[in-house]
Amino acid sequence: MSVEFFLFLLVAAVAVVAALGLLLSRNAIYAAMFLILNMASVAVIYLLLNAPFIAAVQVAVYAGAIMVLFVFVIMLLGAEKLNPADTKLALKWQRPLSIVLGMALFLLLGAVILTRLGGAVAAKMIDTSPLAIGKALFTTYLLPFEVVSVLLLAAVVGAVVLTKKS
Amino acid sequence: MNTLLEIILKAAVITLVALTGFAYLTLLERKFISRLQARYGPNRVGPFGLLQPAAEALKLIVKESIMPDKADRPMFFLAPIMAVVPALAIFAVVPFGKGPVLQLASNVNVGMLYVAAVIGTAVYGVAIAGWASNNKYASLGGLRAAAQVVSYELALGLSMVTVVLLASSASLAEIVQAQQPGNILGWNIFKLPVGFVAASIFAMTSLAELARAPYDLVEAEQELTAGYITEYSGMKFALFFMSEYIKMIALSALFATFFLGGWSGPFVNSLASPFGEILSLVYFIIKVLACLLLMVLVRATLPRLRYDKLMAFGWKMLLPVSLLNVVVTALMIVLGIF
């Protein structure tokens, strides 16, 4: 039982509780806060897996930028409380569908865990420094990287067009 | 186990120093601004008013902590904590001086990303305080804070990218090492023109991240009474105050590390073991103090921006200039100038 194992148990418990809190809270601000807590604990799990770059990016991008916008929009619209009548009407056919899809996901995950359990996954020590990741992005994965950048540019242009008053 | 103990001890010392620094920074600011406005400032409590921070702390501790009736209780309690923790967390990667004794985790290779992540999460305290107070002025202050920080974070991040390019490393310890060719011209701020542009953008955007004058629309007294902090009193008020001043110290320390050569200075590398380290710490403190005085000077000099001007300046001026600056830096490095 190493320190890392205890840390993992603690952080994983926090992550699960935060995810449950996100699902069960009736207030959108609380849901957003639980999501941030979940993201932060997942970042710590990345750190335990020896991937500091992913951990820092996880917090910087998701918790630091995207969730700030989420919180901003929730506060701006005053949309933190849902009207129960609206939710019943809006979620008519999504409920059974989400149950089916959720069960499918659990079956898939269960199958993977059952078939992989026992055979230990070989831990590969790879270079996770920002330098190595940058090199990989601009050599091996250059095409996907550029495609994603064009996609993001299209999204930015789309946002500008949508907000323009004509 | 030894290293764990060492880390806990260092973290405790950093926290204590930051808290003391916060107390005396408030006094320094009041004294300095008073002098600029031809007043004396606090001079009654202790010699030269040196015990003023202690008196204020005592006052805030014994004050009644008021909770608005319609406020959201858990978030109202959590918001001050969410403001203080990121402010303190920035110090983890700052190299305070030469040698491992004066550094906590400054050699992590994602130091710069860690800084960006921590600064990015610092806004939640203010935004949630505004929301949880259930007060129109407070909500407006919180909204302004969220929009302002998201807008200025982009330019801030790009100015930090310039520093990473110049040092070809994202570790703060290596950024300091890369600025030491033996004289002052090695500092990033003197790597003209890109270093100076990046330093200016970092200085301006960090003032916006701190929501200090001239970007203090978050707590604009004339329009929003006190913005997000309106409903807070007693120790919770003090925590928000603390987070602002600790962030001031942290961002000044980052500015000194990124652009002013960090702890480097004359005789640091030639002196014998303990003295070189002590001298490096002294140089670092002098540089941080210079940045802090500049922040106070800006507050005493410049009027507040209008909100639309603030947004226009961030998006139409700082962001394009910092983007261009990154491109020029990359070009100059490819051409072998740096």
Coordinates of C-alpha atoms in Angstrom, one line a residue:
Chain A
M1 CA 0.0 0.0 0.0
S2 CA 1.9 3.0 -1.2
V3 CA 1.0 6.7 -0.7
E4 CA 0.0 6.9 -4.3
F5 CA -2.6 4.2 -3.9
F6 CA -4.2 6.0 -1.0
L7 CA -4.1 9.2 -2.9
F8 CA -5.8 7.5 -5.8
L9 CA -8.5 6.0 -3.6
L10 CA -9.2 9.4 -2.1
V11 CA -9.2 11.4 -5.3
A12 CA -11.3 8.8 -7.1
A13 CA -13.8 8.9 -4.3
V14 CA -14.0 12.7 -4.6
A15 CA -14.4 12.4 -8.4
V16 CA -17.3 10.0 -8.1
V17 CA -19.0 12.0 -5.4
A18 CA -18.6 15.2 -7.4
A19 CA -20.0 13.5 -10.5
L20 CA -23.0 12.3 -8.5
G21 CA -23.4 15.8 -7.1
L22 CA -23.4 17.2 -10.6
L23 CA -26.2 14.8 -11.6
L24 CA -28.4 15.2 -8.5
S25 CA -28.1 18.9 -7.7
R26 CA -31.2 20.9 -8.8
N27 CA -29.3 24.2 -9.0
A28 CA -27.2 24.8 -12.1
I29 CA -24.5 26.8 -10.2
Y30 CA -24.0 23.8 -7.8
A31 CA -23.9 21.4 -10.8
A32 CA -21.2 23.6 -12.4
M33 CA -19.2 23.7 -9.2
F34 CA -19.4 19.9 -8.8
L35 CA -18.2 19.6 -12.4
I36 CA -15.2 21.8 -11.7
L37 CA -14.4 19.6 -8.6
N38 CA -14.7 16.5 -10.8
M39 CA -12.4 18.0 -13.4
A40 CA -9.8 19.0 -10.8
S41 CA -9.8 15.5 -9.2
V42 CA -9.5 13.9 -12.7
A43 CA -6.5 16.2 -13.2
V44 CA -4.9 14.8 -10.0
I45 CA -5.5 11.3 -11.3
Y46 CA -3.6 12.3 -14.5
L47 CA -0.8 13.5 -12.2
L48 CA -0.7 10.1 -10.5
L49 CA -0.5 8.5 -13.9
N50 CA 2.7 10.5 -14.5
A51 CA 1.1 12.9 -17.1
P52 CA 1.6 16.4 -15.7
F53 CA 1.0 18.0 -19.1
I54 CA -2.5 16.6 -19.5
A55 CA -3.3 17.4 -15.9
A56 CA -2.3 21.1 -16.3
V57 CA -4.1 21.4 -19.6
Q58 CA -7.2 19.8 -18.1
V59 CA -7.4 22.4 -15.4
A60 CA -6.4 25.4 -17.6
V61 CA -8.8 24.6 -20.4
Y62 CA -11.8 23.0 -18.8
A63 CA -11.9 24.4 -15.3
G64 CA -10.1 27.7 -16.1
A65 CA -11.8 28.7 -19.3
I66 CA -14.8 26.6 -20.4
M67 CA -16.4 26.4 -17.0
V68 CA -16.0 30.1 -16.4
L69 CA -18.1 30.7 -19.5
F70 CA -20.7 28.2 -18.3
V71 CA -20.9 29.9 -14.9
F72 CA -21.1 33.3 -16.6
V73 CA -24.0 32.2 -18.9
I74 CA -25.9 30.6 -16.0
M75 CA -25.5 33.8 -13.9
L76 CA -26.3 36.1 -16.8
L77 CA -29.5 34.3 -17.7
G78 CA -30.5 33.7 -14.1
A79 CA -31.1 30.1 -15.2
E80 CA -29.9 28.3 -12.1
K81 CA -33.3 27.0 -11.1
L82 CA -35.3 24.8 -13.4
N83 CA -39.0 24.9 -13.6
P84 CA -40.1 21.3 -12.9
A85 CA -43.1 21.5 -15.3
D86 CA -40.7 22.5 -18.1
T87 CA -38.3 19.6 -17.5
K88 CA -41.1 17.0 -17.6
L89 CA -42.3 18.4 -20.9
A90 CA -38.9 18.7 -22.5
L91 CA -37.5 15.4 -21.4
K92 CA -40.3 13.2 -22.7
W93 CA -38.5 10.7 -25.0
Q94 CA -34.9 11.4 -23.8
R95 CA -35.4 9.6 -20.5
P96 CA -35.8 6.0 -21.9
L97 CA -33.2 6.7 -24.5
S98 CA -30.7 7.8 -21.9
I99 CA -31.4 4.7 -19.8
V100 CA -30.8 2.5 -22.8
L101 CA -27.6 4.3 -23.8
G102 CA -26.3 4.3 -20.2
M103 CA -26.9 0.6 -19.9
A104 CA -25.1 0.0 -23.2
L105 CA -22.1 2.0 -21.9
F106 CA -22.0 0.0 -18.7
L107 CA -22.2 -3.3 -20.6
L108 CA -19.3 -2.2 -22.8
L109 CA -17.2 -1.0 -19.9
G110 CA -18.0 -4.2 -17.9
A111 CA -17.0 -6.3 -20.8
V112 CA -13.7 -4.5 -21.3
I113 CA -12.9 -4.7 -17.5
L114 CA -13.8 -8.4 -17.4
T115 CA -11.8 -9.4 -20.4
R116 CA -8.8 -7.3 -19.4
L117 CA -8.8 -8.1 -15.7
G118 CA -5.9 -10.3 -14.6
G119 CA -3.7 -9.6 -17.5
A120 CA -1.7 -6.6 -16.3
V121 CA -1.4 -3.8 -18.8
A122 CA 2.3 -3.2 -19.4
A123 CA 3.2 0.2 -18.1
K124 CA 5.3 2.0 -20.7
M125 CA 7.5 4.8 -19.5
I126 CA 7.1 7.5 -22.1
D127 CA 8.3 11.0 -22.2
T128 CA 5.4 13.3 -21.1
S129 CA 7.3 16.6 -21.1
P130 CA 5.7 19.5 -23.0
L131 CA 8.7 19.3 -25.4
A132 CA 8.0 15.7 -26.3
I133 CA 4.3 16.3 -26.7
G134 CA 5.0 19.4 -28.9
K135 CA 7.3 17.4 -31.1
A136 CA 4.8 14.6 -31.5
L137 CA 2.1 17.1 -32.4
F138 CA 4.1 18.8 -35.1
T139 CA 5.7 15.7 -36.6
T140 CA 3.7 12.4 -36.2
Y141 CA 0.3 14.0 -35.7
L142 CA 0.7 17.1 -37.9
L143 CA -2.3 16.4 -40.1
P144 CA -4.8 15.8 -37.3
F145 CA -3.4 18.8 -35.5
E146 CA -3.9 21.1 -38.5
V147 CA -7.4 19.7 -39.2
V148 CA -8.4 20.4 -35.6
S149 CA -7.0 24.0 -35.9
V150 CA -9.1 24.6 -39.1
L151 CA -12.2 23.2 -37.3
L152 CA -11.6 25.6 -34.4
L153 CA -11.2 28.5 -36.8
A154 CA -14.4 27.6 -38.5
A155 CA -16.1 27.6 -35.1
V156 CA -14.7 31.0 -34.3
V157 CA -15.8 32.5 -37.6
G158 CA -19.3 30.9 -37.0
A159 CA -19.5 32.5 -33.6
V160 CA -18.6 35.9 -35.0
V161 CA -21.2 35.6 -37.8
L162 CA -23.9 34.5 -35.3
T163 CA -23.3 37.5 -33.0
K164 CA -23.2 40.1 -35.8
K165 CA -26.2 42.3 -36.0
S166 CA -27.3 42.6 -39.7
Chain B
M1 CA 9.0 10.7 4.0
N2 CA 11.7 13.3 4.4
T3 CA 10.8 15.0 1.2
L4 CA 7.1 15.1 2.2
L5 CA 8.0 16.8 5.4
E6 CA 10.2 19.3 3.6
I7 CA 7.4 20.1 1.1
I8 CA 4.9 20.7 4.0
L9 CA 7.4 22.9 5.8
K10 CA 8.2 25.0 2.8
A11 CA 4.5 25.4 2.0
A12 CA 3.8 26.5 5.5
V13 CA 6.6 29.1 5.4
I14 CA 5.4 30.4 2.0
T15 CA 1.9 30.7 3.3
L16 CA 3.1 32.6 6.5
V17 CA 5.3 34.9 4.5
A18 CA 2.5 35.6 2.0
L19 CA 0.1 36.4 4.8
T20 CA 2.5 38.8 6.5
G21 CA 3.4 40.3 3.1
F22 CA -0.3 40.9 2.5
A23 CA -0.7 42.7 5.8
Y24 CA 2.3 45.0 5.1
L25 CA 1.5 45.5 1.4
T26 CA -1.8 47.1 2.5
L27 CA 0.2 49.5 4.7
L28 CA 2.7 50.1 2.0
E29 CA 0.0 50.9 -0.5
R30 CA -1.8 53.3 1.8
K31 CA 1.5 55.1 2.8
F32 CA 2.7 55.4 -0.8
I33 CA -0.7 56.6 -2.2
S34 CA -0.9 59.1 0.7
R35 CA 2.5 60.5 -0.1
L36 CA 1.5 60.8 -3.8
Q37 CA -1.5 62.8 -2.7
A38 CA 0.4 65.0 -0.2
R39 CA -1.1 63.2 2.9
Y40 CA 0.6 61.3 5.7
G41 CA -1.4 58.1 5.7
P42 CA -1.7 55.9 8.8
N43 CA 0.8 57.1 11.4
R44 CA -0.9 56.7 14.8
V45 CA -0.6 52.9 15.6
G46 CA 3.0 52.1 16.5
P47 CA 6.1 53.8 15.1
F48 CA 5.3 55.2 11.5
G49 CA 2.0 53.3 11.7
L50 CA 3.8 50.0 11.5
L51 CA 1.2 48.3 13.7
Q52 CA -1.7 49.4 11.6
P53 CA -2.2 46.0 9.9
A54 CA -2.3 44.2 13.3
A55 CA -5.0 46.7 14.5
E56 CA -7.0 46.2 11.3
A57 CA -6.8 42.4 11.5
L58 CA -8.0 42.5 15.1
K59 CA -10.9 44.8 14.1
L60 CA -11.9 42.4 11.3
I61 CA -11.7 39.4 13.5
V62 CA -14.0 40.8 16.2
K63 CA -16.5 42.3 13.7
E64 CA -19.9 40.6 13.4
S65 CA -20.0 38.5 10.2
I66 CA -23.3 39.3 8.5
M67 CA -25.1 36.8 6.3
P68 CA -27.9 38.2 4.1
D69 CA -31.2 36.4 4.6
K70 CA -31.7 35.4 1.0
A71 CA -28.1 34.5 0.3
D72 CA -27.0 31.0 -0.8
R73 CA -25.4 29.9 2.5
P74 CA -22.9 27.2 1.3
M75 CA -21.6 29.2 -1.7
F76 CA -21.5 32.4 0.4
F77 CA -19.2 30.6 2.8
L78 CA -17.1 28.8 0.1
A79 CA -16.5 31.9 -2.2
P80 CA -13.8 33.6 -0.1
I81 CA -12.0 30.3 0.2
M82 CA -12.2 29.7 -3.6
A83 CA -10.6 33.2 -3.9
V84 CA -7.7 32.7 -1.5
V85 CA -6.5 29.2 -2.4
P86 CA -5.5 29.8 -6.1
A87 CA -3.8 33.0 -5.0
L88 CA -1.6 31.1 -2.6
A89 CA -1.1 28.1 -5.0
I90 CA 0.7 30.2 -7.6
F91 CA 3.7 30.4 -5.3
A92 CA 4.4 26.7 -5.5
V93 CA 6.3 27.0 -8.8
V94 CA 8.0 30.3 -8.2
P95 CA 11.8 30.1 -7.7
F96 CA 12.5 32.5 -4.8
G97 CA 16.3 32.2 -5.0
K98 CA 19.3 30.2 -6.1
G99 CA 19.5 26.6 -4.9
P100 CA 16.9 24.0 -4.0
V101 CA 16.3 25.4 -0.5
L102 CA 14.6 28.5 -1.8
Q103 CA 12.5 26.6 -4.4
L104 CA 9.5 24.4 -3.8
A105 CA 8.5 22.9 -7.2
S106 CA 10.0 25.4 -9.7
N107 CA 11.6 22.7 -11.8
V108 CA 8.5 21.0 -12.9
N109 CA 8.5 21.0 -16.7
V110 CA 4.9 22.2 -16.9
G111 CA 5.4 25.2 -14.6
M112 CA 4.0 27.7 -17.1
L113 CA 0.9 25.6 -17.7
Y114 CA 0.4 25.2 -14.0
V115 CA 0.5 29.0 -13.6
A116 CA -2.0 29.4 -16.4
A117 CA -4.3 26.8 -14.8
V118 CA -4.2 28.4 -11.4
I119 CA -4.7 31.9 -12.6
G120 CA -7.7 30.7 -14.7
T121 CA -9.5 29.2 -11.7
A122 CA -8.9 32.2 -9.5
V123 CA -12.0 34.0 -10.8
Y124 CA -14.5 31.6 -9.3
G125 CA -14.3 33.1 -5.9
V126 CA -15.4 36.5 -7.1
A127 CA -18.0 35.2 -9.6
I128 CA -19.6 32.9 -7.0
A129 CA -19.5 35.6 -4.3
G130 CA -21.5 37.8 -6.6
W131 CA -24.0 35.1 -7.3
A132 CA -24.4 33.8 -3.8
S133 CA -24.9 37.3 -2.3
N134 CA -28.3 37.5 -4.0
N135 CA -27.8 41.2 -4.6
K136 CA -28.0 43.0 -7.9
Y137 CA -24.8 45.0 -7.4
A138 CA -22.9 42.0 -6.3
S139 CA -24.2 39.9 -9.3
L140 CA -23.2 42.6 -11.7
G141 CA -19.7 42.7 -10.1
G142 CA -19.4 38.9 -10.4
L143 CA -20.5 38.9 -14.0
R144 CA -18.1 41.7 -14.9
A145 CA -15.3 39.7 -13.2
A146 CA -16.0 36.5 -15.2
A147 CA -16.2 38.3 -18.5
Q148 CA -13.1 40.5 -17.9
V149 CA -10.9 37.6 -16.7
V150 CA -11.8 35.4 -19.6
S151 CA -11.1 38.2 -22.1
Y152 CA -7.8 39.2 -20.7
E153 CA -6.6 35.6 -20.0
L154 CA -5.9 35.1 -23.7
A155 CA -3.5 37.9 -24.0
L156 CA -1.9 37.0 -20.7
G157 CA -1.4 33.4 -21.9
L158 CA 0.1 34.5 -25.2
S159 CA 2.6 36.8 -23.4
M160 CA 3.6 33.8 -21.3
V161 CA 4.0 31.8 -24.6
T162 CA 6.6 34.4 -25.7
V163 CA 8.5 33.8 -22.5
V164 CA 8.4 30.0 -23.1
L165 CA 9.7 30.5 -26.6
L166 CA 12.6 32.8 -25.4
A167 CA 13.7 30.3 -22.8
S168 CA 12.7 27.2 -24.8
S169 CA 11.4 25.7 -21.6
A170 CA 8.1 25.9 -19.6
S171 CA 9.9 25.3 -16.3
L172 CA 10.2 28.5 -14.2
A173 CA 13.6 27.5 -12.9
E174 CA 14.9 27.1 -16.4
I175 CA 13.3 30.4 -17.5
V176 CA 15.4 32.1 -14.8
Q177 CA 18.6 30.2 -15.9
A178 CA 18.0 31.2 -19.5
Q179 CA 18.1 34.9 -18.5
Q180 CA 21.7 34.8 -17.1
P181 CA 24.4 35.6 -19.6
G182 CA 26.2 37.6 -17.0
N183 CA 24.6 41.0 -17.4
I184 CA 21.3 42.8 -17.2
L185 CA 20.8 42.5 -21.0
G186 CA 20.0 38.9 -20.6
W187 CA 16.7 39.7 -19.0
N188 CA 13.7 38.9 -21.1
I189 CA 12.4 42.5 -20.9
F190 CA 15.5 43.7 -22.7
K191 CA 15.2 41.2 -25.5
L192 CA 13.9 43.9 -27.9
P193 CA 11.3 44.3 -29.3
V194 CA 9.4 41.1 -28.4
G195 CA 10.4 40.8 -24.7
F196 CA 9.4 44.3 -23.9
V197 CA 6.1 44.0 -25.7
A198 CA 5.4 40.7 -23.9
A199 CA 6.3 42.3 -20.5
S200 CA 4.0 45.3 -21.2
I201 CA 1.1 43.0 -22.1
F202 CA 1.7 40.8 -19.1
A203 CA 1.7 43.8 -16.8
M204 CA -1.5 45.2 -18.3
T205 CA -3.4 41.9 -18.3
S206 CA -2.2 40.9 -14.8
L207 CA -3.7 44.2 -13.6
A208 CA -7.0 43.1 -15.3
E209 CA -6.8 39.6 -13.7
L210 CA -6.4 41.3 -10.3
A211 CA -9.3 43.6 -11.1
R212 CA -7.2 46.5 -9.8
A213 CA -7.3 50.1 -11.1
P214 CA -7.7 51.0 -14.0
Y215 CA -9.5 47.7 -14.5
D216 CA -11.4 47.6 -11.2
L217 CA -14.9 47.7 -12.7
V218 CA -15.6 44.6 -10.6
E219 CA -15.9 46.7 -7.5
A220 CA -16.5 50.1 -9.0
E221 CA -17.7 52.0 -6.0
Q222 CA -19.6 54.7 -7.8
E223 CA -21.7 52.3 -9.9
L224 CA -21.9 49.1 -7.9
T225 CA -21.4 50.2 -4.3
A226 CA -18.6 47.6 -3.8
G227 CA -19.5 45.0 -6.4
Y228 CA -19.1 41.4 -5.4
I229 CA -17.9 42.3 -2.0
T230 CA -20.9 44.4 -1.0
E231 CA -22.6 41.8 1.3
Y232 CA -19.4 40.6 2.9
S233 CA -18.1 41.7 6.3
G234 CA -15.7 40.6 9.0
M235 CA -13.3 37.8 8.3
K236 CA -14.9 36.8 5.0
F237 CA -14.4 40.3 3.7
A238 CA -10.8 40.1 4.9
L239 CA -10.3 36.9 2.9
F240 CA -11.3 38.6 -0.3
F241 CA -8.9 41.5 0.5
M242 CA -6.2 38.9 1.3
S243 CA -6.7 37.1 -2.0
E244 CA -6.3 40.4 -4.0
Y245 CA -3.1 41.4 -2.3
I246 CA -1.6 37.9 -2.3
K247 CA -2.4 37.7 -6.0
M248 CA -0.6 41.0 -6.4
I249 CA 2.5 39.6 -4.7
A250 CA 2.2 36.4 -6.7
L251 CA 1.9 38.1 -10.1
S252 CA 4.7 40.5 -9.2
A253 CA 6.9 37.5 -8.4
L254 CA 5.9 35.9 -11.8
F255 CA 6.7 39.2 -13.6
A256 CA 10.1 39.3 -11.9
T257 CA 10.7 35.6 -12.8
F258 CA 9.5 35.9 -16.4
F259 CA 11.0 39.3 -17.4
L260 CA 13.4 40.6 -14.8
G261 CA 15.8 37.7 -14.5
G262 CA 14.2 36.2 -11.4
W263 CA 16.7 35.9 -8.6
S264 CA 19.8 36.6 -10.8
G265 CA 22.0 39.5 -10.1
P266 CA 25.7 40.5 -9.6
F267 CA 27.8 38.3 -7.3
V268 CA 25.1 35.7 -6.9
N269 CA 27.1 33.0 -8.6
S270 CA 30.6 34.0 -7.3
L271 CA 29.8 34.2 -3.6
A272 CA 30.3 31.2 -1.3
S273 CA 27.4 28.8 -0.6
P274 CA 25.0 30.4 1.9
F275 CA 25.8 34.1 1.0
G276 CA 25.1 33.7 -2.8
E277 CA 21.7 32.1 -2.0
I278 CA 20.8 34.9 0.5
L279 CA 21.9 37.6 -2.0
S280 CA 19.7 35.9 -4.7
L281 CA 16.7 36.1 -2.4
V282 CA 17.4 39.7 -1.7
Y283 CA 17.6 40.5 -5.4
F284 CA 14.3 38.7 -6.0
I285 CA 12.5 40.6 -3.1
I286 CA 13.8 43.9 -4.5
K287 CA 12.4 43.1 -8.0
V288 CA 9.1 42.0 -6.6
L289 CA 8.8 45.2 -4.5
A290 CA 9.6 47.3 -7.6
C291 CA 6.7 45.6 -9.4
L292 CA 4.4 46.1 -6.4
L293 CA 5.2 49.8 -6.2
L294 CA 4.5 50.2 -9.9
M295 CA 1.1 48.6 -9.4
V296 CA 0.3 51.0 -6.6
L297 CA 1.6 53.9 -8.7
V298 CA -0.8 52.9 -11.5
R299 CA -3.7 52.8 -9.1
A300 CA -2.9 56.3 -7.8
T301 CA -2.5 57.7 -11.3
L302 CA -5.0 56.2 -13.8
P303 CA -8.8 56.6 -13.8
R304 CA -11.0 53.6 -14.3
L305 CA -11.8 52.4 -17.9
R306 CA -15.4 52.3 -19.2
Y307 CA -16.6 48.8 -19.5
D308 CA -17.0 48.7 -23.4
K309 CA -13.6 50.3 -23.7
L310 CA -12.2 47.6 -21.4
M311 CA -13.6 44.9 -23.6
A312 CA -12.5 46.6 -26.9
F313 CA -9.0 47.1 -25.5
G314 CA -8.7 43.5 -24.5
W315 CA -10.0 41.9 -27.7
K316 CA -9.1 44.4 -30.4
M317 CA -5.8 45.6 -29.1
L318 CA -4.0 43.3 -26.6
L319 CA -5.0 40.0 -28.2
P320 CA -3.9 40.8 -31.8
V321 CA -0.7 42.5 -30.6
S322 CA 0.2 39.5 -28.4
L323 CA -0.6 37.1 -31.2
L324 CA 1.7 39.1 -33.6
N325 CA 4.3 39.2 -30.9
V326 CA 4.4 35.4 -30.6
V327 CA 4.8 35.1 -34.4
V328 CA 7.6 37.7 -34.4
T329 CA 9.4 35.9 -31.5
A330 CA 9.2 32.6 -33.3
L331 CA 10.5 34.1 -36.5
M332 CA 13.4 35.8 -34.7
I333 CA 14.3 32.5 -33.0
V334 CA 14.2 30.6 -36.4
L335 CA 16.4 33.3 -37.9
G336 CA 18.8 32.9 -35.0
I337 CA 18.6 36.4 -33.5
F338 CA 17.9 35.0 -30.0

